[in-house]
PDB file of C-alpha atoms in Angstrom:
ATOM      1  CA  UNK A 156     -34.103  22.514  17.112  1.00  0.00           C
ATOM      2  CA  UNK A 157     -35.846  25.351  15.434  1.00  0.00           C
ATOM      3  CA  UNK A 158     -35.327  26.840  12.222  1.00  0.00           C
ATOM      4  CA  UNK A 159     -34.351  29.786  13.740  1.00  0.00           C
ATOM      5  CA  UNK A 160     -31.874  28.499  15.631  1.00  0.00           C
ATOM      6  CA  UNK A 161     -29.849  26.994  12.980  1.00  0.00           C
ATOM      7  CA  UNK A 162     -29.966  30.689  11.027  1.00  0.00           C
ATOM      8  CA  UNK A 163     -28.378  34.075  11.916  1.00  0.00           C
ATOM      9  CA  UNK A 164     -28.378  37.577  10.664  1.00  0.00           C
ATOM     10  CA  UNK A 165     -25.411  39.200  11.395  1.00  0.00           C
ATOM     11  CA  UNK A 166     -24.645  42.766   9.881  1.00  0.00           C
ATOM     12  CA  UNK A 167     -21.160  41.630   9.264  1.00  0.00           C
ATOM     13  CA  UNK A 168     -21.150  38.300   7.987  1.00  0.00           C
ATOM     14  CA  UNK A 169     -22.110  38.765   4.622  1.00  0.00           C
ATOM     15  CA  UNK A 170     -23.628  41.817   4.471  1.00  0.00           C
ATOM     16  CA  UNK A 171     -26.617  40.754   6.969  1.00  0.00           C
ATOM     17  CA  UNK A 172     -27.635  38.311   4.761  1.00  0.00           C
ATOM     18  CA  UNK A 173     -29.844  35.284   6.331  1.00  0.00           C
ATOM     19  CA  UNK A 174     -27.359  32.846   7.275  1.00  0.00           C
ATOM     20  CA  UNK A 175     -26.228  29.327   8.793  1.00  0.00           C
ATOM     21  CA  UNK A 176     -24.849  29.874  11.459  1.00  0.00           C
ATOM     22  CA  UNK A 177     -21.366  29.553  12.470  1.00  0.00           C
ATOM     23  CA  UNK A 178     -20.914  29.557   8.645  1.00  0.00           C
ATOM     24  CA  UNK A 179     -20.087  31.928   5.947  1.00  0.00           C
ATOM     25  CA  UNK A 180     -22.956  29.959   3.902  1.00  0.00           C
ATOM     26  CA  UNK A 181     -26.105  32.103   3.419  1.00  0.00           C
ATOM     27  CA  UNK A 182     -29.457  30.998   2.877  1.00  0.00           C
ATOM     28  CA  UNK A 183     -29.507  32.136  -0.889  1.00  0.00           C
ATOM     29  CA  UNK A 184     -26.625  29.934  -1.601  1.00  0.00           C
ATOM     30  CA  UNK A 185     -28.348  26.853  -0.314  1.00  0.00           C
ATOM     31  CA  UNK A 186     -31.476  27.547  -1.571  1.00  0.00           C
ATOM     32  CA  UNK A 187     -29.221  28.007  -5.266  1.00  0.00           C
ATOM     33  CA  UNK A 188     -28.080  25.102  -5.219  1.00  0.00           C
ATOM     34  CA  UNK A 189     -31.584  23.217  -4.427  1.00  0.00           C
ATOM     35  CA  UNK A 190     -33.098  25.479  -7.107  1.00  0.00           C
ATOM     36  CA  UNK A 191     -30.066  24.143  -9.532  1.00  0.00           C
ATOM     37  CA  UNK A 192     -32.061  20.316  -8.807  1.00  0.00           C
ATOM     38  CA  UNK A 193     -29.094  19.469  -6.172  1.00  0.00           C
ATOM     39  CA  UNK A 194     -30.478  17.320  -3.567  1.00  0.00           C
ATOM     40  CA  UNK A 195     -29.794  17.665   0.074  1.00  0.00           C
ATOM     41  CA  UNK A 196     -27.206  15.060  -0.277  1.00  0.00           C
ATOM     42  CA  UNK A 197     -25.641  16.993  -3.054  1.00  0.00           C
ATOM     43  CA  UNK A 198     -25.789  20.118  -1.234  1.00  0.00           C
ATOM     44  CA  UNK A 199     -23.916  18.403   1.735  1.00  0.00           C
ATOM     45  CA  UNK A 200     -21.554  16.742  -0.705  1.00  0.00           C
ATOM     46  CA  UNK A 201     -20.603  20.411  -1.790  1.00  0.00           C
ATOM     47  CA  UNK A 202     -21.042  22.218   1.406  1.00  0.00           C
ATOM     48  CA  UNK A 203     -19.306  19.962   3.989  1.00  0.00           C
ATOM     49  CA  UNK A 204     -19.653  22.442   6.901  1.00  0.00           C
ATOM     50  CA  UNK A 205     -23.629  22.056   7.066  1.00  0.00           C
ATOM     51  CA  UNK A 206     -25.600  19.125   8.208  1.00  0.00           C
ATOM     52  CA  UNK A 207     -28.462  18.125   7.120  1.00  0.00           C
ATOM     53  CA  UNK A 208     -30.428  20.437   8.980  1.00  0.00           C
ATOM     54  CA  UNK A 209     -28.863  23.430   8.343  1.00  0.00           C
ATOM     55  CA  UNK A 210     -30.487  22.975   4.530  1.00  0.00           C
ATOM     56  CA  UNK A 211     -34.060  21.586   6.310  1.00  0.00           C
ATOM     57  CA  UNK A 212     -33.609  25.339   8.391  1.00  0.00           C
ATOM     58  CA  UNK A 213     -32.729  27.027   5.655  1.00  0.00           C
ATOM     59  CA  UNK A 214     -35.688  25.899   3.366  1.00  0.00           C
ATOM     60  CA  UNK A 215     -38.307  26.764   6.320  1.00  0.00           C
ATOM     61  CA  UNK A 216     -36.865  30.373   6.491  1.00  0.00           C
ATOM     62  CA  UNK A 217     -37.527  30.475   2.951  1.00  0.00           C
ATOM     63  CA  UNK A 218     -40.736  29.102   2.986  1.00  0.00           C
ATOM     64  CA  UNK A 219     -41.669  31.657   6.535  1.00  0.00           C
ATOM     65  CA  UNK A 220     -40.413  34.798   4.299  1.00  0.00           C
ATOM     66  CA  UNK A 221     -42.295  34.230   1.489  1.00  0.00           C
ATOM     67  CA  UNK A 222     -45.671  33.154   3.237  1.00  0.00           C
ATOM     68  CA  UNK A 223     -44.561  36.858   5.132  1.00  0.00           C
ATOM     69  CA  UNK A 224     -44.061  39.145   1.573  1.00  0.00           C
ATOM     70  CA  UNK A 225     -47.496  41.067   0.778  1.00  0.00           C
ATOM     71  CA  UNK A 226     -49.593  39.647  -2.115  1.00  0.00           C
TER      72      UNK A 226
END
């Protein structure tokens, strides 16, 4: 399964922020806690509602936006 098909943008679901979807858990929020040294496991442990790739999805959109942002 894609990347893209784990994440959503929906204009009401937290204010059209990148999402997983299904979830009310955005992007930014996984990506927090990864950037607070939280390991995937961690992040699960916290955020029971994802699976494992729903934080592997999450990282690639992260990773395809920022290759995408002007240098």
């Amino acid at each position: 399964m894609a990347a893209h098909d784990r994440i959503a943008i929906d204009p009401v679901v937290r204010f059209g922020r990148p999402g997983v979807r299904g979830t009310r858990t955005t992007v930014g929020n996984v990506l927090g806690y990864l950037a607070a040294a939280m390991s995937a496991d961690d992040v699960l442990a916290d955020l029971p509602q994802l699976a494992r790739e729903d934080v592997r999805a999450s990282r690639a959109v992260a990773a395809e936006r920022e290759r995408r942002m002007p240098s």
